[in-house]
């Protein structure tokens, strides 16, 4: 069995690059989807829910890369690069998206680090997703003026974002990683080795 190291190999860098390109596109598409949902909910006074329903999509690069590589910085590096690509593709929020990427990636990274990059099961993936949810929600509170909302509305926003996070960056990313590993596409990566 190959010894686990913290050094990044070329194939791991390439995997992260490809993952980030894919998610950069997905992230931008989610921006348009969230905008559409928010517009549809505006007549009901619920436009902030537009973002919350899809927010978990914006953590997927962090959790999937972290799950596949299982080494320090994979989650935060992937999230930041995907955010940069999203900005370069035309996200109208500009460079602040990169700051959000750092904060979101850090939320997932903290959970992986707390487990010393040794335990990568469904529960850890859900906690990593929740970590990204919490840090991103704190950022929304500061950056997007969430402090103006009532406590019950804030709780509703958080619960919806948390569910979105658990579904997209937790469940879907774990299933995607496991599926790729079972198909033999992750041989030579830590997740692939754990499925051998």
PDB file of C-alpha atoms in Angstrom:
ATOM      1  CA  UNK A   1       0.000   0.000   0.000  1.00  0.00           C
ATOM      2  CA  UNK A   2       1.349   3.402  -0.996  1.00  0.00           C
ATOM      3  CA  UNK A   3       2.296   5.673   1.884  1.00  0.00           C
ATOM      4  CA  UNK A   4       0.100   8.744   2.306  1.00  0.00           C
ATOM      5  CA  UNK A   5       2.035  12.022   1.888  1.00  0.00           C
ATOM      6  CA  UNK A   6       1.202  15.712   1.927  1.00  0.00           C
ATOM      7  CA  UNK A   7       3.192  16.399  -1.236  1.00  0.00           C
ATOM      8  CA  UNK A   8       1.086  17.104  -4.299  1.00  0.00           C
ATOM      9  CA  UNK A   9       1.803  15.023  -7.395  1.00  0.00           C
ATOM     10  CA  UNK A  10       1.358  16.335 -10.918  1.00  0.00           C
ATOM     11  CA  UNK A  11      -1.691  14.124 -11.506  1.00  0.00           C
ATOM     12  CA  UNK A  12      -3.328  15.567  -8.373  1.00  0.00           C
ATOM     13  CA  UNK A  13      -2.697  19.111  -9.572  1.00  0.00           C
ATOM     14  CA  UNK A  14      -4.207  18.204 -12.952  1.00  0.00           C
ATOM     15  CA  UNK A  15      -7.235  16.616 -11.278  1.00  0.00           C
ATOM     16  CA  UNK A  16      -7.824  19.741  -9.190  1.00  0.00           C
ATOM     17  CA  UNK A  17      -7.430  21.954 -12.265  1.00  0.00           C
ATOM     18  CA  UNK A  18      -9.984  19.928 -14.242  1.00  0.00           C
ATOM     19  CA  UNK A  19     -12.381  19.786 -11.278  1.00  0.00           C
ATOM     20  CA  UNK A  20     -12.130  23.543 -10.805  1.00  0.00           C
ATOM     21  CA  UNK A  21     -12.811  24.270 -14.476  1.00  0.00           C
ATOM     22  CA  UNK A  22     -15.949  22.124 -14.344  1.00  0.00           C
ATOM     23  CA  UNK A  23     -17.137  23.710 -11.099  1.00  0.00           C
ATOM     24  CA  UNK A  24     -16.273  27.213 -12.258  1.00  0.00           C
ATOM     25  CA  UNK A  25     -18.849  26.706 -15.016  1.00  0.00           C
ATOM     26  CA  UNK A  26     -21.319  25.020 -12.642  1.00  0.00           C
ATOM     27  CA  UNK A  27     -20.918  27.846 -10.116  1.00  0.00           C
ATOM     28  CA  UNK A  28     -21.679  30.487 -12.732  1.00  0.00           C
ATOM     29  CA  UNK A  29     -24.726  28.532 -13.915  1.00  0.00           C
ATOM     30  CA  UNK A  30     -25.900  28.375 -10.282  1.00  0.00           C
ATOM     31  CA  UNK A  31     -25.652  32.181 -10.088  1.00  0.00           C
ATOM     32  CA  UNK A  32     -28.072  32.508 -12.998  1.00  0.00           C
ATOM     33  CA  UNK A  33     -30.365  29.833 -11.553  1.00  0.00           C
ATOM     34  CA  UNK A  34     -30.394  31.534  -8.148  1.00  0.00           C
ATOM     35  CA  UNK A  35     -31.145  34.879  -9.807  1.00  0.00           C
ATOM     36  CA  UNK A  36     -34.074  33.342 -11.680  1.00  0.00           C
ATOM     37  CA  UNK A  37     -35.468  31.726  -8.512  1.00  0.00           C
ATOM     38  CA  UNK A  38     -35.020  34.971  -6.557  1.00  0.00           C
ATOM     39  CA  UNK A  39     -36.943  36.902  -9.230  1.00  0.00           C
ATOM     40  CA  UNK A  40     -39.752  34.346  -9.139  1.00  0.00           C
ATOM     41  CA  UNK A  41     -39.959  34.640  -5.340  1.00  0.00           C
ATOM     42  CA  UNK A  42     -39.808  38.453  -5.225  1.00  0.00           C
ATOM     43  CA  UNK A  43     -43.605  38.982  -5.399  1.00  0.00           C
ATOM     44  CA  UNK A  44     -43.896  36.882  -2.247  1.00  0.00           C
ATOM     45  CA  UNK A  45     -41.168  38.804  -0.397  1.00  0.00           C
ATOM     46  CA  UNK A  46     -38.938  35.723  -0.392  1.00  0.00           C
ATOM     47  CA  UNK A  47     -36.253  36.670  -2.920  1.00  0.00           C
ATOM     48  CA  UNK A  48     -33.345  35.900  -0.501  1.00  0.00           C
ATOM     49  CA  UNK A  49     -34.355  32.235  -0.695  1.00  0.00           C
ATOM     50  CA  UNK A  50     -33.218  32.129  -4.319  1.00  0.00           C
ATOM     51  CA  UNK A  51     -29.567  31.890  -3.294  1.00  0.00           C
ATOM     52  CA  UNK A  52     -30.174  29.677  -0.290  1.00  0.00           C
ATOM     53  CA  UNK A  53     -31.862  26.910  -2.274  1.00  0.00           C
ATOM     54  CA  UNK A  54     -28.750  26.368  -4.428  1.00  0.00           C
ATOM     55  CA  UNK A  55     -26.032  27.583  -2.056  1.00  0.00           C
ATOM     56  CA  UNK A  56     -24.654  24.088  -1.486  1.00  0.00           C
ATOM     57  CA  UNK A  57     -23.612  23.962  -5.138  1.00  0.00           C
ATOM     58  CA  UNK A  58     -20.952  26.599  -4.424  1.00  0.00           C
ATOM     59  CA  UNK A  59     -19.091  24.308  -1.984  1.00  0.00           C
ATOM     60  CA  UNK A  60     -18.841  21.294  -4.277  1.00  0.00           C
ATOM     61  CA  UNK A  61     -15.288  21.876  -5.549  1.00  0.00           C
ATOM     62  CA  UNK A  62     -14.027  22.002  -1.956  1.00  0.00           C
ATOM     63  CA  UNK A  63     -15.705  18.859  -0.704  1.00  0.00           C
ATOM     64  CA  UNK A  64     -15.199  16.733  -3.823  1.00  0.00           C
ATOM     65  CA  UNK A  65     -11.500  17.580  -4.203  1.00  0.00           C
ATOM     66  CA  UNK A  66     -10.949  17.201  -0.482  1.00  0.00           C
ATOM     67  CA  UNK A  67     -12.645  13.808  -0.576  1.00  0.00           C
ATOM     68  CA  UNK A  68     -10.688  12.534  -3.580  1.00  0.00           C
ATOM     69  CA  UNK A  69      -7.221  13.803  -2.590  1.00  0.00           C
ATOM     70  CA  UNK A  70      -7.569  13.559   1.207  1.00  0.00           C
ATOM     71  CA  UNK A  71      -4.677  15.888   1.922  1.00  0.00           C
ATOM     72  CA  UNK A  72      -4.127  19.322   3.461  1.00  0.00           C
ATOM     73  CA  UNK A  73      -5.265  22.390   1.483  1.00  0.00           C
ATOM     74  CA  UNK A  74      -7.082  20.406  -1.227  1.00  0.00           C
ATOM     75  CA  UNK A  75     -10.481  21.784  -0.211  1.00  0.00           C
ATOM     76  CA  UNK A  76      -9.556  25.447   0.112  1.00  0.00           C
ATOM     77  CA  UNK A  77      -7.258  25.511  -2.937  1.00  0.00           C
ATOM     78  CA  UNK A  78      -9.937  23.910  -5.111  1.00  0.00           C
ATOM     79  CA  UNK A  79     -12.649  26.267  -3.893  1.00  0.00           C
ATOM     80  CA  UNK A  80     -10.512  29.349  -4.515  1.00  0.00           C
ATOM     81  CA  UNK A  81      -9.465  28.250  -8.019  1.00  0.00           C
ATOM     82  CA  UNK A  82     -13.062  27.403  -8.949  1.00  0.00           C
ATOM     83  CA  UNK A  83     -14.084  30.859  -7.700  1.00  0.00           C
ATOM     84  CA  UNK A  84     -11.377  32.532  -9.785  1.00  0.00           C
ATOM     85  CA  UNK A  85     -12.573  30.650 -12.868  1.00  0.00           C
ATOM     86  CA  UNK A  86     -16.161  31.641 -12.093  1.00  0.00           C
ATOM     87  CA  UNK A  87     -15.106  35.311 -11.964  1.00  0.00           C
ATOM     88  CA  UNK A  88     -13.128  35.013 -15.201  1.00  0.00           C
ATOM     89  CA  UNK A  89     -16.193  33.487 -16.876  1.00  0.00           C
ATOM     90  CA  UNK A  90     -18.194  36.581 -16.005  1.00  0.00           C
ATOM     91  CA  UNK A  91     -19.743  36.406 -12.549  1.00  0.00           C
ATOM     92  CA  UNK A  92     -21.134  39.921 -12.079  1.00  0.00           C
ATOM     93  CA  UNK A  93     -20.227  39.991  -8.371  1.00  0.00           C
ATOM     94  CA  UNK A  94     -16.568  40.265  -9.386  1.00  0.00           C
ATOM     95  CA  UNK A  95     -13.507  39.593  -7.193  1.00  0.00           C
ATOM     96  CA  UNK A  96     -15.576  39.394  -3.991  1.00  0.00           C
ATOM     97  CA  UNK A  97     -16.530  35.916  -5.224  1.00  0.00           C
ATOM     98  CA  UNK A  98     -12.900  34.901  -4.649  1.00  0.00           C
ATOM     99  CA  UNK A  99     -13.080  36.136  -1.050  1.00  0.00           C
ATOM    100  CA  UNK A 100     -16.251  34.075  -0.628  1.00  0.00           C
ATOM    101  CA  UNK A 101     -14.381  31.087  -2.099  1.00  0.00           C
ATOM    102  CA  UNK A 102     -11.633  31.431   0.506  1.00  0.00           C
ATOM    103  CA  UNK A 103     -14.188  31.594   3.315  1.00  0.00           C
ATOM    104  CA  UNK A 104     -16.257  28.672   1.987  1.00  0.00           C
ATOM    105  CA  UNK A 105     -13.215  26.512   1.291  1.00  0.00           C
ATOM    106  CA  UNK A 106     -11.882  27.239   4.777  1.00  0.00           C
ATOM    107  CA  UNK A 107     -15.125  25.964   6.308  1.00  0.00           C
ATOM    108  CA  UNK A 108     -14.691  22.572   4.657  1.00  0.00           C
ATOM    109  CA  UNK A 109     -10.919  22.518   5.196  1.00  0.00           C
ATOM    110  CA  UNK A 110     -11.315  23.057   8.949  1.00  0.00           C
ATOM    111  CA  UNK A 111     -13.422  19.903   9.227  1.00  0.00           C
ATOM    112  CA  UNK A 112     -10.996  17.789   7.194  1.00  0.00           C
ATOM    113  CA  UNK A 113      -8.110  19.152   9.291  1.00  0.00           C
ATOM    114  CA  UNK A 114      -9.966  18.423  12.539  1.00  0.00           C
ATOM    115  CA  UNK A 115     -10.011  14.777  11.427  1.00  0.00           C
ATOM    116  CA  UNK A 116      -6.278  15.025  10.614  1.00  0.00           C
ATOM    117  CA  UNK A 117      -7.030  14.135   6.978  1.00  0.00           C
ATOM    118  CA  UNK A 118      -7.416  10.488   8.028  1.00  0.00           C
ATOM    119  CA  UNK A 119     -11.161   9.949   8.191  1.00  0.00           C
ATOM    120  CA  UNK A 120     -13.244  10.471   5.052  1.00  0.00           C
ATOM    121  CA  UNK A 121     -16.662   8.919   5.392  1.00  0.00           C
ATOM    122  CA  UNK A 122     -20.181  10.182   4.823  1.00  0.00           C
ATOM    123  CA  UNK A 123     -20.351  11.858   8.222  1.00  0.00           C
ATOM    124  CA  UNK A 124     -17.139  13.803   7.639  1.00  0.00           C
ATOM    125  CA  UNK A 125     -18.410  14.895   4.221  1.00  0.00           C
ATOM    126  CA  UNK A 126     -21.638  16.136   5.799  1.00  0.00           C
ATOM    127  CA  UNK A 127     -19.701  17.994   8.483  1.00  0.00           C
ATOM    128  CA  UNK A 128     -17.384  19.523   5.855  1.00  0.00           C
ATOM    129  CA  UNK A 129     -20.456  20.697   3.953  1.00  0.00           C
ATOM    130  CA  UNK A 130     -21.906  22.113   7.157  1.00  0.00           C
ATOM    131  CA  UNK A 131     -18.583  23.821   7.890  1.00  0.00           C
ATOM    132  CA  UNK A 132     -18.672  25.578   4.531  1.00  0.00           C
ATOM    133  CA  UNK A 133     -22.304  26.471   5.202  1.00  0.00           C
ATOM    134  CA  UNK A 134     -21.499  28.071   8.565  1.00  0.00           C
ATOM    135  CA  UNK A 135     -18.514  30.128   7.360  1.00  0.00           C
ATOM    136  CA  UNK A 136     -20.406  31.246   4.262  1.00  0.00           C
ATOM    137  CA  UNK A 137     -23.443  32.218   6.325  1.00  0.00           C
ATOM    138  CA  UNK A 138     -21.285  34.334   8.632  1.00  0.00           C
ATOM    139  CA  UNK A 139     -19.858  36.006   5.522  1.00  0.00           C
ATOM    140  CA  UNK A 140     -23.383  36.625   4.194  1.00  0.00           C
ATOM    141  CA  UNK A 141     -24.271  38.201   7.524  1.00  0.00           C
ATOM    142  CA  UNK A 142     -21.381  40.658   7.135  1.00  0.00           C
ATOM    143  CA  UNK A 143     -21.275  41.147   3.371  1.00  0.00           C
ATOM    144  CA  UNK A 144     -24.930  40.856   2.355  1.00  0.00           C
ATOM    145  CA  UNK A 145     -26.543  42.569   5.308  1.00  0.00           C
ATOM    146  CA  UNK A 146     -28.302  39.531   6.730  1.00  0.00           C
ATOM    147  CA  UNK A 147     -28.404  41.359  10.072  1.00  0.00           C
ATOM    148  CA  UNK A 148     -31.430  43.291   8.822  1.00  0.00           C
ATOM    149  CA  UNK A 149     -33.559  40.131   8.781  1.00  0.00           C
ATOM    150  CA  UNK A 150     -35.643  38.944  11.705  1.00  0.00           C
ATOM    151  CA  UNK A 151     -34.375  36.005  13.758  1.00  0.00           C
ATOM    152  CA  UNK A 152     -37.048  33.586  12.438  1.00  0.00           C
ATOM    153  CA  UNK A 153     -36.243  34.559   8.834  1.00  0.00           C
ATOM    154  CA  UNK A 154     -32.505  34.168   9.503  1.00  0.00           C
ATOM    155  CA  UNK A 155     -33.097  30.718  10.954  1.00  0.00           C
ATOM    156  CA  UNK A 156     -35.122  29.763   7.883  1.00  0.00           C
ATOM    157  CA  UNK A 157     -32.373  31.035   5.563  1.00  0.00           C
ATOM    158  CA  UNK A 158     -29.727  29.094   7.474  1.00  0.00           C
ATOM    159  CA  UNK A 159     -31.720  25.848   7.581  1.00  0.00           C
ATOM    160  CA  UNK A 160     -32.382  26.023   3.829  1.00  0.00           C
ATOM    161  CA  UNK A 161     -28.696  26.731   3.119  1.00  0.00           C
ATOM    162  CA  UNK A 162     -27.677  23.869   5.400  1.00  0.00           C
ATOM    163  CA  UNK A 163     -30.005  21.406   3.658  1.00  0.00           C
ATOM    164  CA  UNK A 164     -28.734  22.588   0.271  1.00  0.00           C
ATOM    165  CA  UNK A 165     -25.153  22.117   1.496  1.00  0.00           C
ATOM    166  CA  UNK A 166     -25.763  18.616   2.808  1.00  0.00           C
ATOM    167  CA  UNK A 167     -27.457  17.576  -0.444  1.00  0.00           C
ATOM    168  CA  UNK A 168     -25.105  19.120  -3.007  1.00  0.00           C
ATOM    169  CA  UNK A 169     -21.670  19.264  -1.393  1.00  0.00           C
ATOM    170  CA  UNK A 170     -22.245  16.394   1.013  1.00  0.00           C
ATOM    171  CA  UNK A 171     -24.383  13.639  -0.487  1.00  0.00           C
ATOM    172  CA  UNK A 172     -23.892  14.326  -4.215  1.00  0.00           C
ATOM    173  CA  UNK A 173     -20.134  14.879  -3.926  1.00  0.00           C
ATOM    174  CA  UNK A 174     -19.657  11.722  -1.873  1.00  0.00           C
ATOM    175  CA  UNK A 175     -21.727   9.682  -4.320  1.00  0.00           C
ATOM    176  CA  UNK A 176     -19.818  11.209  -7.248  1.00  0.00           C
ATOM    177  CA  UNK A 177     -16.434  10.464  -5.690  1.00  0.00           C
ATOM    178  CA  UNK A 178     -17.418   6.912  -4.763  1.00  0.00           C
ATOM    179  CA  UNK A 179     -18.880   6.322  -8.216  1.00  0.00           C
ATOM    180  CA  UNK A 180     -15.700   7.511  -9.948  1.00  0.00           C
ATOM    181  CA  UNK A 181     -13.613   5.330  -7.632  1.00  0.00           C
ATOM    182  CA  UNK A 182     -15.743   2.232  -8.284  1.00  0.00           C
ATOM    183  CA  UNK A 183     -15.391   2.806 -12.027  1.00  0.00           C
ATOM    184  CA  UNK A 184     -11.613   2.749 -11.587  1.00  0.00           C
ATOM    185  CA  UNK A 185     -11.151   6.381 -12.639  1.00  0.00           C
ATOM    186  CA  UNK A 186      -9.385   7.395  -9.433  1.00  0.00           C
ATOM    187  CA  UNK A 187      -6.606   4.818  -9.345  1.00  0.00           C
ATOM    188  CA  UNK A 188      -3.536   6.425  -7.864  1.00  0.00           C
ATOM    189  CA  UNK A 189      -5.598   8.893  -5.828  1.00  0.00           C
ATOM    190  CA  UNK A 190      -6.278   8.391  -2.135  1.00  0.00           C
ATOM    191  CA  UNK A 191     -10.012   7.805  -2.597  1.00  0.00           C
ATOM    192  CA  UNK A 192      -9.346   5.317  -5.383  1.00  0.00           C
ATOM    193  CA  UNK A 193      -6.928   3.373  -3.204  1.00  0.00           C
ATOM    194  CA  UNK A 194      -9.511   3.120  -0.437  1.00  0.00           C
ATOM    195  CA  UNK A 195     -11.912   1.431  -2.894  1.00  0.00           C
ATOM    196  CA  UNK A 196      -9.422  -1.190  -4.096  1.00  0.00           C
TER     197      UNK A 196
END
